[in-house]
PDB file of C-alpha atoms in Angstrom:
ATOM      1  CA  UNK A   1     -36.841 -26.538  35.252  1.00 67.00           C
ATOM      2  CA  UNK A   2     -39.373 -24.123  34.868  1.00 76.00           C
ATOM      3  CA  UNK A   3     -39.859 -21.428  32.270  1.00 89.00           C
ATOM      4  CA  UNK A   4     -38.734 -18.098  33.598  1.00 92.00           C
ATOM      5  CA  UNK A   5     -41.785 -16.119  31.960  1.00 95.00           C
ATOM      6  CA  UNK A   6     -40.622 -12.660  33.675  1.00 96.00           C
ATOM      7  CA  UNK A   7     -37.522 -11.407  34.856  1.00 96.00           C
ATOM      8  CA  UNK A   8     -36.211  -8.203  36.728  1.00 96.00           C
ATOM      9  CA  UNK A   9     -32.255  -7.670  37.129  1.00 97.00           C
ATOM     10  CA  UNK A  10     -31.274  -5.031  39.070  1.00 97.00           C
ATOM     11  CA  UNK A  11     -33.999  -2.099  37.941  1.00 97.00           C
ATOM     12  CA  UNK A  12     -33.882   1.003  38.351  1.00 97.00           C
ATOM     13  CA  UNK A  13     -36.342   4.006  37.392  1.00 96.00           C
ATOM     14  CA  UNK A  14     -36.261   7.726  38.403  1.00 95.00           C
ATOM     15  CA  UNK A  15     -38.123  11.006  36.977  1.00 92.00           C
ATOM     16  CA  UNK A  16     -35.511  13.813  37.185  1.00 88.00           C
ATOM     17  CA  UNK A  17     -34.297  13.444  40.444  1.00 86.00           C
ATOM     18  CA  UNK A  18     -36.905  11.237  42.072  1.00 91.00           C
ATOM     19  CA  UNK A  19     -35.955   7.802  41.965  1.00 93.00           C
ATOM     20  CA  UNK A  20     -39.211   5.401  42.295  1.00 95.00           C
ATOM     21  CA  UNK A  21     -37.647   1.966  41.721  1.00 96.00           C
ATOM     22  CA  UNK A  22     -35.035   0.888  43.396  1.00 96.00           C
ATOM     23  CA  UNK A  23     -32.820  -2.588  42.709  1.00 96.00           C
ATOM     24  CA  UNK A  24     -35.763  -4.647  41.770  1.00 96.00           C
ATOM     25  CA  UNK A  25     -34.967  -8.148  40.995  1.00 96.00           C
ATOM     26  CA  UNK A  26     -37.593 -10.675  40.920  1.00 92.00           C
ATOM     27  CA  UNK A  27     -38.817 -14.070  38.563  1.00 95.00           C
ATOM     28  CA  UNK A  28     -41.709 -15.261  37.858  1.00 96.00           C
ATOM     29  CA  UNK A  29     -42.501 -18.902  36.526  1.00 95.00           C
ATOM     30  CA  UNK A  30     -44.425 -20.122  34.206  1.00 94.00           C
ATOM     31  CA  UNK A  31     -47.850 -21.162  35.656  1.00 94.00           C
ATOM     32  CA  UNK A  32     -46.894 -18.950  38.821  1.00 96.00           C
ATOM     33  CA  UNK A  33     -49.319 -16.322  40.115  1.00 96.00           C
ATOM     34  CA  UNK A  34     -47.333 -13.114  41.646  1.00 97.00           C
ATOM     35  CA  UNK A  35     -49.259 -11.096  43.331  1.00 97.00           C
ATOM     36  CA  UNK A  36     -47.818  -7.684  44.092  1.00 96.00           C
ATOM     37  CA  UNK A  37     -48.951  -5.032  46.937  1.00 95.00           C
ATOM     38  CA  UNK A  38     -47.806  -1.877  48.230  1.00 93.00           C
ATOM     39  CA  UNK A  39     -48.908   1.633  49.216  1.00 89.00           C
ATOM     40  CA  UNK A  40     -50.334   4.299  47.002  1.00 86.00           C
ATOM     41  CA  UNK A  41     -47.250   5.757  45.542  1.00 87.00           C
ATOM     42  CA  UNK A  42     -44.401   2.839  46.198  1.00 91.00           C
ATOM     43  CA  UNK A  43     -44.269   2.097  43.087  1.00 91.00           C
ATOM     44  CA  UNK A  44     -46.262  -0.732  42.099  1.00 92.00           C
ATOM     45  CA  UNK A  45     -47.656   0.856  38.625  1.00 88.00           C
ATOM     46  CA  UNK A  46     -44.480   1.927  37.780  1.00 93.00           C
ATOM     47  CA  UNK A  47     -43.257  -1.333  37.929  1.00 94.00           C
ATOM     48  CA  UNK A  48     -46.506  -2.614  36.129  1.00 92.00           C
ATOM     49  CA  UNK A  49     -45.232   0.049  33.360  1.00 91.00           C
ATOM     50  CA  UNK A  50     -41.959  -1.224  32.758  1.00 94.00           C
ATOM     51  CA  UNK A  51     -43.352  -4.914  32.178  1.00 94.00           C
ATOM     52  CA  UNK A  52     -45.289  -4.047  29.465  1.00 90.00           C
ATOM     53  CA  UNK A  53     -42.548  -1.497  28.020  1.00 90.00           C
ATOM     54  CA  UNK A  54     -44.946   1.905  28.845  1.00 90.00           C
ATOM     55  CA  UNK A  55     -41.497   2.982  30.430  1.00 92.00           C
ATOM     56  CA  UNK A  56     -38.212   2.207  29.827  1.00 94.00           C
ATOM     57  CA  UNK A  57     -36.087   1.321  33.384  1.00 96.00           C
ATOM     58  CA  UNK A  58     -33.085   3.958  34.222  1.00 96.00           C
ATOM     59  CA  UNK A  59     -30.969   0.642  34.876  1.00 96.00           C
ATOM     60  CA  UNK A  60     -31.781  -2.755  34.738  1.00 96.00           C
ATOM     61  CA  UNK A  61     -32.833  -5.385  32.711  1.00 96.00           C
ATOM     62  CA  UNK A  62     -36.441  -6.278  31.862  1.00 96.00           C
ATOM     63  CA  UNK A  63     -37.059  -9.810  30.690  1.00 96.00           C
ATOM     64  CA  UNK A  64     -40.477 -11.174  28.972  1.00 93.00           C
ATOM     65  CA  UNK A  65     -39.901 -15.037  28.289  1.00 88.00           C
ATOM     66  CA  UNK A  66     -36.449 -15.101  26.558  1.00 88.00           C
ATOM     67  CA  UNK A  67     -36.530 -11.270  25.075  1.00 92.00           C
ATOM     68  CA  UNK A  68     -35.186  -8.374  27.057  1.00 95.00           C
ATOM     69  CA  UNK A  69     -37.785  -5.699  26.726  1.00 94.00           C
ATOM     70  CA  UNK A  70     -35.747  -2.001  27.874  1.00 91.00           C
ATOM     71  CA  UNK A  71     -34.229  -1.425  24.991  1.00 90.00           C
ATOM     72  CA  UNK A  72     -35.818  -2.920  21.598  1.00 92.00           C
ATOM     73  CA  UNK A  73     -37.698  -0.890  19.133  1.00 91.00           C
ATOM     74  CA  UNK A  74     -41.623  -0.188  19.265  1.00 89.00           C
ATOM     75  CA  UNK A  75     -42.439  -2.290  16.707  1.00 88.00           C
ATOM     76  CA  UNK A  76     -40.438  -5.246  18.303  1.00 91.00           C
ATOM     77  CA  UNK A  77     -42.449  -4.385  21.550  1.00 88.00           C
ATOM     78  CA  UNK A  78     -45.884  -4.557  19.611  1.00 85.00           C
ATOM     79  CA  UNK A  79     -45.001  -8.146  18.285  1.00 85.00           C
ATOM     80  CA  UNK A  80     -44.197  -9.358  21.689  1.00 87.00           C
ATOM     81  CA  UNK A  81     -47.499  -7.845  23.252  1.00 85.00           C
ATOM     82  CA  UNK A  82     -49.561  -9.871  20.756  1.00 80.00           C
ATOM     83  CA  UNK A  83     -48.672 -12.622  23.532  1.00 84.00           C
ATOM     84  CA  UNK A  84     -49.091 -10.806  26.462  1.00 90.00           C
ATOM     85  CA  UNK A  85     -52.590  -9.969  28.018  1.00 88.00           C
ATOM     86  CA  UNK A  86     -52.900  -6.672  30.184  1.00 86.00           C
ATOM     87  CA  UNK A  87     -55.876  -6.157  32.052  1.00 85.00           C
ATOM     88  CA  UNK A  88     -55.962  -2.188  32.959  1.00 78.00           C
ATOM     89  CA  UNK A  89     -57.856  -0.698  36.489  1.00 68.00           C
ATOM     90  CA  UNK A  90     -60.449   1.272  34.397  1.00 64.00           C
ATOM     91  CA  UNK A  91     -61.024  -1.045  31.844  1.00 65.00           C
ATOM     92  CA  UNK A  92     -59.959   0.727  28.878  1.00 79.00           C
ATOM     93  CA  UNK A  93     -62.643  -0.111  26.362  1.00 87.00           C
ATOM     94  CA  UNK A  94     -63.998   1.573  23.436  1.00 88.00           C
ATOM     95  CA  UNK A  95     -67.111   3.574  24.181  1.00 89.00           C
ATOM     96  CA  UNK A  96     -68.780   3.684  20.971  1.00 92.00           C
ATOM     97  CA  UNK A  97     -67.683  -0.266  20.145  1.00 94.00           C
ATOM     98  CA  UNK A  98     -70.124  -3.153  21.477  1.00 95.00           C
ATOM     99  CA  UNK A  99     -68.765  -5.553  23.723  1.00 95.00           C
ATOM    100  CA  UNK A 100     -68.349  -8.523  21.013  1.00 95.00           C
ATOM    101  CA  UNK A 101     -66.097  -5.759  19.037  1.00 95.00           C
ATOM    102  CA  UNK A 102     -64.049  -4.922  22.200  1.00 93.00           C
ATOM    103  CA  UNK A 103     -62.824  -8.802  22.565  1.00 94.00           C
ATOM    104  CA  UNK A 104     -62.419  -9.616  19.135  1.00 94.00           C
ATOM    105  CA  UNK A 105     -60.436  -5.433  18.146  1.00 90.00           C
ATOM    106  CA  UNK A 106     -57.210  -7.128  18.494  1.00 86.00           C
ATOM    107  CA  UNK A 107     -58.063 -10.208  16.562  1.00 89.00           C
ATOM    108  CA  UNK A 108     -59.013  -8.072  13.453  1.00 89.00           C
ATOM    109  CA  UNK A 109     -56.144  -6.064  13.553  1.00 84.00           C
ATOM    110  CA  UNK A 110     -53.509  -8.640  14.486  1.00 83.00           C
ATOM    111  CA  UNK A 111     -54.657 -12.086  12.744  1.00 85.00           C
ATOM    112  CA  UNK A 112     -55.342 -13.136   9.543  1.00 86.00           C
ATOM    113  CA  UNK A 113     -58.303 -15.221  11.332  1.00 89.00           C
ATOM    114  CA  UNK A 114     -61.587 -15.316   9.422  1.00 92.00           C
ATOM    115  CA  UNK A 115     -64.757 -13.163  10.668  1.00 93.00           C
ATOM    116  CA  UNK A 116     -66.522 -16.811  11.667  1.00 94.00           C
ATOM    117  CA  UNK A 117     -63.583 -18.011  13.776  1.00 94.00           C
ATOM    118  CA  UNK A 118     -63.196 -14.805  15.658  1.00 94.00           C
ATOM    119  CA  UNK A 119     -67.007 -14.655  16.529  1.00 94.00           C
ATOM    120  CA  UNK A 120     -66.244 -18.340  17.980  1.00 95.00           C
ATOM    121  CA  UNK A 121     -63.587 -16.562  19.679  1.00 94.00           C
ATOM    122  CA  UNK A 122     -65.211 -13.737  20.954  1.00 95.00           C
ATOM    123  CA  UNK A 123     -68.338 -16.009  22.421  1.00 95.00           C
ATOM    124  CA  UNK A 124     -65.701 -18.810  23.778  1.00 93.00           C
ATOM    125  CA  UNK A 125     -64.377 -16.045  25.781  1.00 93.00           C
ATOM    126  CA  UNK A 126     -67.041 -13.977  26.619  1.00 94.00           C
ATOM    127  CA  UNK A 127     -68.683 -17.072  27.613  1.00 92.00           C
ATOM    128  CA  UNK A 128     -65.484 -17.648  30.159  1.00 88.00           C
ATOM    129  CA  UNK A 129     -66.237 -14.765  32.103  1.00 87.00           C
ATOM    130  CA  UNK A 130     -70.044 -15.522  32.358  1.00 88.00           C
ATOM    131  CA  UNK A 131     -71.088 -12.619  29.959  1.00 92.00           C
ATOM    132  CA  UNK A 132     -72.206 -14.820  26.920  1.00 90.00           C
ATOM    133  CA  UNK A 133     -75.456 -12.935  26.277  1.00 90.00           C
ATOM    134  CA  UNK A 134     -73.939  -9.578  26.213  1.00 95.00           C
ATOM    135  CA  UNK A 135     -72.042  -9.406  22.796  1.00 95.00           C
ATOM    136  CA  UNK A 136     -74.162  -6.671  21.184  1.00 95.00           C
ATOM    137  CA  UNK A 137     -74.204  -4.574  24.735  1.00 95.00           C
ATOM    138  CA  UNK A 138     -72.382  -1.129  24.482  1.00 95.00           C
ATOM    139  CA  UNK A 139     -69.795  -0.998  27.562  1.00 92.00           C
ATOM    140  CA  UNK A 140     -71.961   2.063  28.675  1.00 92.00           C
ATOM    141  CA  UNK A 141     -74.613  -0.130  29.259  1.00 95.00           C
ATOM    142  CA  UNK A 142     -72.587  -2.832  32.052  1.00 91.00           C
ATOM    143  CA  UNK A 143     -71.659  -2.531  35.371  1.00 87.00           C
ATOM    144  CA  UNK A 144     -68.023  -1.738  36.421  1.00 83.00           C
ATOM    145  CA  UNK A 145     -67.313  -5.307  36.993  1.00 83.00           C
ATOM    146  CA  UNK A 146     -69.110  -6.252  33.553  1.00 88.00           C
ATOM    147  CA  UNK A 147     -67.134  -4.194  31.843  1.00 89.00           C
ATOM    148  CA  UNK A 148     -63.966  -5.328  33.793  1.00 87.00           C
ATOM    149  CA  UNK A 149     -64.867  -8.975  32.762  1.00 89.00           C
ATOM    150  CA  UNK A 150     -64.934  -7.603  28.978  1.00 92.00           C
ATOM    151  CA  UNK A 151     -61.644  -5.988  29.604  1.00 90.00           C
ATOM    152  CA  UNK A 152     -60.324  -9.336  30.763  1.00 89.00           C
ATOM    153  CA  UNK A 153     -62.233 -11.428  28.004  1.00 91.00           C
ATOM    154  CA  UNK A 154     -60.131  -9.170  25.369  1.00 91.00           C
ATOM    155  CA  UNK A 155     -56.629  -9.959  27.340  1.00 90.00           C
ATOM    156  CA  UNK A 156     -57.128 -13.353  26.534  1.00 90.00           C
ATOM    157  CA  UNK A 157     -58.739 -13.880  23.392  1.00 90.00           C
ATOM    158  CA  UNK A 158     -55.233 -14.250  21.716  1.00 87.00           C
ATOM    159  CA  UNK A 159     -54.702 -17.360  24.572  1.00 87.00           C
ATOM    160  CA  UNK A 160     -51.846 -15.175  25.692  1.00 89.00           C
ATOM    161  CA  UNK A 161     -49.697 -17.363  28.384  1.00 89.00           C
ATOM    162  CA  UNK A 162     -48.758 -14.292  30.295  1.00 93.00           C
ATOM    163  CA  UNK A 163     -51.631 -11.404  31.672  1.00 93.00           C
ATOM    164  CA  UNK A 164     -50.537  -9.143  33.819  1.00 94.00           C
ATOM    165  CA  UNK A 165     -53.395  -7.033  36.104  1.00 93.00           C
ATOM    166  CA  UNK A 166     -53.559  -3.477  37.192  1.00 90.00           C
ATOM    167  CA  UNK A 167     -56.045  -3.290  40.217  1.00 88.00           C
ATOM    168  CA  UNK A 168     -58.803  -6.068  39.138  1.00 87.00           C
ATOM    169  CA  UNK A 169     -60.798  -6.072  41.773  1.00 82.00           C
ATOM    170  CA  UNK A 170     -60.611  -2.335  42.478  1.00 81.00           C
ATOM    171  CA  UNK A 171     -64.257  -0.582  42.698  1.00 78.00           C
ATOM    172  CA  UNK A 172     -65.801  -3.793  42.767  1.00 80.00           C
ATOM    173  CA  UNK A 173     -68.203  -4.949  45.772  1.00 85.00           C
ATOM    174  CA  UNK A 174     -67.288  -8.664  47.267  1.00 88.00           C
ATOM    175  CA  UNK A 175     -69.234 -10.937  44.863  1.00 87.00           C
ATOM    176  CA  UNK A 176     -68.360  -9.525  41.633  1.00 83.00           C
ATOM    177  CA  UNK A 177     -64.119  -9.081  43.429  1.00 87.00           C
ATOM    178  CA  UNK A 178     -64.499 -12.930  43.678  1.00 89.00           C
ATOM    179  CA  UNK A 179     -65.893 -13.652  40.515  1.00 86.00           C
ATOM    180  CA  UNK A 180     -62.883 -11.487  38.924  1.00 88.00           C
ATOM    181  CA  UNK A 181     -60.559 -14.072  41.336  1.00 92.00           C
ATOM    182  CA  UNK A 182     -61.882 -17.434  40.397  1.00 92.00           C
ATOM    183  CA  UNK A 183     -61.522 -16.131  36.923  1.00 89.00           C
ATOM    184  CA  UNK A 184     -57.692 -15.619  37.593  1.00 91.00           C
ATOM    185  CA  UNK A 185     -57.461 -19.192  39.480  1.00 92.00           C
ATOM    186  CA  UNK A 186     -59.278 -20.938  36.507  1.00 90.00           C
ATOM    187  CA  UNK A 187     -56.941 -19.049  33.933  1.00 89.00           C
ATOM    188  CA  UNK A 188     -53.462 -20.817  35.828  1.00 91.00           C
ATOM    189  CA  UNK A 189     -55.398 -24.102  36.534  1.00 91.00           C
ATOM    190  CA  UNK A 190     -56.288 -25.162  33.264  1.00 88.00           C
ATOM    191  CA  UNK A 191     -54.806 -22.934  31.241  1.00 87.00           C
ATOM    192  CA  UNK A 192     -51.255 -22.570  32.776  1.00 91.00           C
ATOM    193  CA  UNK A 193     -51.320 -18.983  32.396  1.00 92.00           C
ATOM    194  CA  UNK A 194     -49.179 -17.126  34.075  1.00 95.00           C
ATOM    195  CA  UNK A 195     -50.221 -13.769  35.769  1.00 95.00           C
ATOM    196  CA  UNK A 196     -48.624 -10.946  37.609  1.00 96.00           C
ATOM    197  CA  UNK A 197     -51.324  -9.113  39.583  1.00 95.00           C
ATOM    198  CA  UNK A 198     -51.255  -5.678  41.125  1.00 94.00           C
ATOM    199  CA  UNK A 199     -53.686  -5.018  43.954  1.00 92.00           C
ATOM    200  CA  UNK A 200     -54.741  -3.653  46.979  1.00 87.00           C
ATOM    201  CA  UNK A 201     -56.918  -6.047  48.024  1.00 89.00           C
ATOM    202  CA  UNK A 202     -55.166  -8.656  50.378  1.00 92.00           C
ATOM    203  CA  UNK A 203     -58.322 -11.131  50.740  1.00 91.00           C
ATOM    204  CA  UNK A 204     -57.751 -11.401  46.567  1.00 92.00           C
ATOM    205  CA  UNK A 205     -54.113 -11.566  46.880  1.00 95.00           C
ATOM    206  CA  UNK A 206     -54.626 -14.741  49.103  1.00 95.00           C
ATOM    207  CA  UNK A 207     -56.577 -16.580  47.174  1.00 95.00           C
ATOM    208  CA  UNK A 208     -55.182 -15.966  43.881  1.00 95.00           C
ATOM    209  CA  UNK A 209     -51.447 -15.590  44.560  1.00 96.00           C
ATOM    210  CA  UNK A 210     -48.755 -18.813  44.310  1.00 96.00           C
ATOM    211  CA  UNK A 211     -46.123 -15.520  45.784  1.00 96.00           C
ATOM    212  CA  UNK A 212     -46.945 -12.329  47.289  1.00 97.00           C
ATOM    213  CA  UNK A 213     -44.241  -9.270  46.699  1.00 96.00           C
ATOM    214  CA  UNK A 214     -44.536  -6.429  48.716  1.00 96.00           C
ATOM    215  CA  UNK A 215     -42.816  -2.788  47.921  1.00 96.00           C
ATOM    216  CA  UNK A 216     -42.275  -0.101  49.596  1.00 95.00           C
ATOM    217  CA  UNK A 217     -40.604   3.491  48.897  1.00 94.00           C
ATOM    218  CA  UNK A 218     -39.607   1.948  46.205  1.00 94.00           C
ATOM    219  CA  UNK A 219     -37.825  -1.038  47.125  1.00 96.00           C
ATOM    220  CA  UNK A 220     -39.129  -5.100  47.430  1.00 96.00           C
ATOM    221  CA  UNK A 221     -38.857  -5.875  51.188  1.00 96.00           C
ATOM    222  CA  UNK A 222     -41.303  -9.031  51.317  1.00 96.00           C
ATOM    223  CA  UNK A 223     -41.393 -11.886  49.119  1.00 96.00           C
ATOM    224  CA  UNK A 224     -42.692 -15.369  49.722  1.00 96.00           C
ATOM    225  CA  UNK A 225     -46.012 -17.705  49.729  1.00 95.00           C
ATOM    226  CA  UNK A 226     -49.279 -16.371  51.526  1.00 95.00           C
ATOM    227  CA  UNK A 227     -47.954 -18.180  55.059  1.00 95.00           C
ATOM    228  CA  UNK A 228     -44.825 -16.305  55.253  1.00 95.00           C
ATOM    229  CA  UNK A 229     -45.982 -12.779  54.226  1.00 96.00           C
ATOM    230  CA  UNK A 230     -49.243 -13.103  56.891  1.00 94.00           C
ATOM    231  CA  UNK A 231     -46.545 -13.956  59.213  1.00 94.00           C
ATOM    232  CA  UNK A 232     -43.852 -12.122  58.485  1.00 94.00           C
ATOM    233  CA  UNK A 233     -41.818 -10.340  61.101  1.00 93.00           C
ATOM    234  CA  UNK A 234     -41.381  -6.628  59.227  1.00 94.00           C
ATOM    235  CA  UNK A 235     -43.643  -3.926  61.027  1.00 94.00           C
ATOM    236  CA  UNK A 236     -43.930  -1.925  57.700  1.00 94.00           C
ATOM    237  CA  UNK A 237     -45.519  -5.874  56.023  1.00 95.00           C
ATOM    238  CA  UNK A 238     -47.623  -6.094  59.121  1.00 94.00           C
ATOM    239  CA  UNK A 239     -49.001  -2.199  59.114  1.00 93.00           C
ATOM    240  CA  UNK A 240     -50.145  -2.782  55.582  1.00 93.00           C
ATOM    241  CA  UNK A 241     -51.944  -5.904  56.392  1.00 92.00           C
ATOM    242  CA  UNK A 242     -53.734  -4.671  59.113  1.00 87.00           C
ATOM    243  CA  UNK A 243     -54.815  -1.531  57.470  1.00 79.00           C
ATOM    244  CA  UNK A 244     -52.921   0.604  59.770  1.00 61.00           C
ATOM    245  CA  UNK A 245     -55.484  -0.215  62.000  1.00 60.00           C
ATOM    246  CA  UNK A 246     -54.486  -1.084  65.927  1.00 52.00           C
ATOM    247  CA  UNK A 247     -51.907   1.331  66.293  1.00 50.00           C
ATOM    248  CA  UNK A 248     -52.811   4.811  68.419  1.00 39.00           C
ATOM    249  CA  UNK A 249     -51.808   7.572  66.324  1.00 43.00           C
ATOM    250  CA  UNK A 250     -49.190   9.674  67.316  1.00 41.00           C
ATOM    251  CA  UNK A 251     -49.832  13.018  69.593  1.00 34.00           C
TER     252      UNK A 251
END
């Protein structure tokens, strides 16, 4: 049986009197790629928040691997996030760091590695995302998606088994989207890492994803391989694939 690597019971989160999650319960496996879409504002980075313990659920249990995440201390958190890779929308580097110093910032401060094996580190994985002669480059100096490969060469220079994505592909024109992709494909194929991935962009989504999971308002009303959510019967799953486009708009 299969590792359950994330696990939602019954979540819950509100702000005041808003409530933005709504009885989410959902696994993911170990090797599995989740892929999870939605509207602007249904909830999606919320839920991204409460899987790496940003927030804390309302109700609910939040499960990384075999540790339930809602309600252990900081420092507990910290420990478990050593293993955990999180590739954010923006990036998130350090401006006045070079890229070699991005990737290898959480092996100084969270190994007792030596300064020669994390420079082995730091080009192995630079090197995985095709940006092996860029080490002394200041993130100012890169692209978007260069700097989004850096981002994701620092998630996984601890070899976490579990990355989870906010928006990868997001700002990025076609190629360097599908570069970002085989990236995530190559990560689960010979790496059996397993990734939850946020997006907007159903042409990733297909070709990444083993499951797509679709919210809205909220609440998870699609779940299933790429055939059944393309073909699924729920006007709201079908609106969002198509864009909204096709329908006359109302007088």
């Amino acid at each position: 049986m299969q590792q359950e690597m994330v696990k939602l019971v019954d979540v819950n989160k509100s702000y005041r009197d808003r409530q933005v999650l709504q009885h989410i319960n959902f696994t993911v496996k170990k090797g599995e790629t989740v892929a999870v879409i939605g509207a602007s504002g249904s909830g999606k980075s919320t839920l991204l928040k409460l899987l790496i313990g940003l927030e804390r659920p309302t109700s609910g249990e939040v499960w990384l691997k075999e540790q339930e995440i809602s309600k252990i201390s900081e420092d507990e958190l910290n420990k478990i996030r050593l293993n955990v890779g999180m590739v954010f929308q923006y990036s998130a580097l350090f401006d006045s760091m070079s890229v070699g110093e991005n990737v290898a910032f959480g092996l100084r401060e969270h190994s007792d590695l030596s300064k020669g094996q994390i420079e082995e580190i730091v080009e192995e994985k630079l090197a995985m995302v095709g940006l092996e002669n860029f080490a002394s480059y200041l993130p100012n100096e890169l692209s978007g998606g260069m700097r989004k490969r850096v981002s994701l060469a620092r998630a996984l220079a601890f070899n976490p088994d579990l990355v989870f994505y906010d928006e990868p592909s997001s700002g990025l024109d076609p190629i360097m989207a599908g570069k970002i992709d085989n990236i995530i494909r190559y990560t689960q194929e010979k790496l059996n890492m397993t990734s939850v991935v946020v997006t907007h962009d159903m042409n990733s989504a297909y070709y990444i994803a083993d499951r797509i999971m679709m919210i809205y308002q909220g609440q998870i009303i699609a779940a299933g391989d790429v055939k059944s959510i393309r073909s699924s019967s729920d006007e709201r799953v079908q609106e969002f694939l198509s864009g909204g486009r096709g329908k006359c708009p109302k007088e």
